Amino acid sequence: MPTRLSSPDSRPTLTLHFEQREISARQGDSVASALLAAGIKRFRTTPVSATPRGPYCMMGVCFDCLLVVDGVPNQQGCQVQVRDGMRIERQLGAAEITP
Ligand code: FES
């Protein structure tokens, strides 16, 4: 399980809402690192077989970290910084895209 390298951490603590859970994050975390530190490993399911996926590269290449962030689908968790009060959900299957 991923763990934080430095402890104690002097950065401010933020609260995120992941589905029905509240989780703590540190200012400057990516959404993916905050979820992984909270023990959440499954971020999305594939559109065809519903296979669970979680972050792999942590640098914006693999797209296995797609989430719905504040109601917006297809957000790369490893590329989005946390904000206090952010609402995050798993992305299940293909996202609805409206023009
Ligand atoms: S973990 Fe690979 S794009 Fe985010």
CSV table of C-alpha atoms and ligand atoms in Angstrom, one decimal:
chain,number,residue,atom,x,y,z
A,1,MET,CA,0.0,0.0,0.0
A,2,PRO,CA,1.4,3.5,-0.8
A,3,THR,CA,2.4,5.5,2.1
A,4,ARG,CA,3.6,9.1,2.6
A,5,LEU,CA,7.4,9.6,2.7
A,6,SER,CA,7.5,12.4,5.3
A,7,SER,CA,5.6,12.4,8.5
A,8,PRO,CA,4.7,14.7,10.2
A,9,ASP,CA,3.7,16.8,7.2
A,10,SER,CA,3.4,20.6,7.8
A,11,ARG,CA,1.1,21.2,4.7
A,12,PRO,CA,-2.5,22.1,5.5
A,13,THR,CA,-5.0,19.2,5.7
A,14,LEU,CA,-7.9,19.3,3.2
A,15,THR,CA,-11.1,17.2,3.2
A,16,LEU,CA,-12.3,15.4,0.1
A,17,HIS,CA,-15.5,13.5,-0.5
A,18,PHE,CA,-15.0,10.2,-2.3
A,19,GLU,CA,-18.4,8.7,-3.0
A,20,GLN,CA,-19.8,8.1,0.5
A,21,ARG,CA,-16.5,8.7,2.4
A,22,GLU,CA,-14.6,11.7,3.6
A,23,ILE,CA,-10.9,11.5,3.2
A,24,SER,CA,-8.0,13.7,4.2
A,25,ALA,CA,-5.4,15.1,1.8
A,26,ARG,CA,-2.5,17.4,2.0
A,27,GLN,CA,-2.4,20.7,0.1
A,28,GLY,CA,-0.4,20.0,-3.1
A,29,ASP,CA,-1.4,16.3,-3.4
A,30,SER,CA,-2.7,15.1,-6.6
A,31,VAL,CA,-6.2,13.5,-6.4
A,32,ALA,CA,-4.6,10.1,-7.3
A,33,SER,CA,-2.0,10.3,-4.5
A,34,ALA,CA,-4.6,11.4,-2.0
A,35,LEU,CA,-6.8,8.5,-2.8
A,36,LEU,CA,-4.0,6.0,-2.8
A,37,ALA,CA,-2.8,7.3,0.6
A,38,ALA,CA,-6.4,6.6,1.8
A,39,GLY,CA,-6.2,3.0,0.6
A,40,ILE,CA,-8.4,3.5,-2.5
A,41,LYS,CA,-6.9,1.6,-5.5
A,42,ARG,CA,-9.8,1.2,-7.9
A,43,PHE,CA,-10.5,4.4,-9.8
A,44,ARG,CA,-12.5,3.4,-12.9
A,45,THR,CA,-13.8,0.4,-14.8
A,46,THR,CA,-13.2,-0.3,-18.5
A,47,PRO,CA,-16.1,0.4,-20.9
A,48,VAL,CA,-16.1,-3.0,-22.5
A,49,SER,CA,-15.5,-5.6,-19.8
A,50,ALA,CA,-15.9,-3.5,-16.6
A,51,THR,CA,-12.4,-4.5,-15.5
A,52,PRO,CA,-11.3,-2.3,-12.5
A,53,ARG,CA,-8.3,0.0,-13.1
A,54,GLY,CA,-6.1,2.1,-10.9
A,55,PRO,CA,-3.3,4.6,-11.3
A,56,TYR,CA,-0.2,3.1,-13.0
A,57,CYS,CA,2.1,5.7,-14.3
A,58,MET,CA,1.3,8.8,-12.1
A,59,MET,CA,2.5,11.1,-14.9
A,60,GLY,CA,-0.5,11.5,-17.3
A,61,VAL,CA,0.3,8.8,-19.8
A,62,CYS,CA,-1.8,5.6,-19.0
A,63,PHE,CA,-5.2,7.2,-18.3
A,64,ASP,CA,-6.0,4.4,-15.8
A,65,CYS,CA,-6.7,7.0,-13.2
A,66,LEU,CA,-9.8,8.6,-14.8
A,67,LEU,CA,-12.3,9.8,-12.3
A,68,VAL,CA,-15.3,12.1,-12.1
A,69,VAL,CA,-14.2,15.2,-10.2
A,70,ASP,CA,-16.9,17.7,-9.1
A,71,GLY,CA,-19.2,16.2,-11.7
A,72,VAL,CA,-16.8,16.4,-14.6
A,73,PRO,CA,-15.9,13.0,-16.1
A,74,ASN,CA,-12.5,12.0,-17.7
A,75,GLN,CA,-10.3,13.8,-15.2
A,76,GLN,CA,-6.9,12.3,-14.8
A,77,GLY,CA,-6.5,11.9,-11.0
A,78,CYS,CA,-2.7,12.1,-11.2
A,79,GLN,CA,-2.8,15.4,-13.0
A,80,VAL,CA,-5.4,17.3,-10.9
A,81,GLN,CA,-4.5,18.9,-7.5
A,82,VAL,CA,-6.8,18.5,-4.6
A,83,ARG,CA,-9.0,21.3,-3.4
A,84,ASP,CA,-10.8,21.4,-0.1
A,85,GLY,CA,-14.4,20.0,-0.5
A,86,MET,CA,-13.7,18.4,-3.8
A,87,ARG,CA,-16.2,15.6,-4.7
A,88,ILE,CA,-14.8,12.6,-6.4
A,89,GLU,CA,-16.4,9.5,-7.8
A,90,ARG,CA,-15.2,6.4,-9.7
A,91,GLN,CA,-15.7,6.5,-13.4
A,92,LEU,CA,-17.7,3.4,-14.3
A,93,GLY,CA,-17.5,2.5,-18.0
A,94,ALA,CA,-17.5,5.1,-20.7
A,95,ALA,CA,-18.2,8.7,-19.7
A,96,GLU,CA,-21.1,10.6,-21.1
A,97,ILE,CA,-19.8,13.4,-23.2
A,98,THR,CA,-22.1,16.3,-24.0
A,99,PRO,CA,-21.2,18.8,-26.7
B,1,FES,S1,-1.8,7.3,-13.5
B,1,FES,FE1,-1.4,7.2,-15.6
B,1,FES,S2,-2.4,8.9,-16.4
B,1,FES,FE2,-2.8,9.0,-14.3
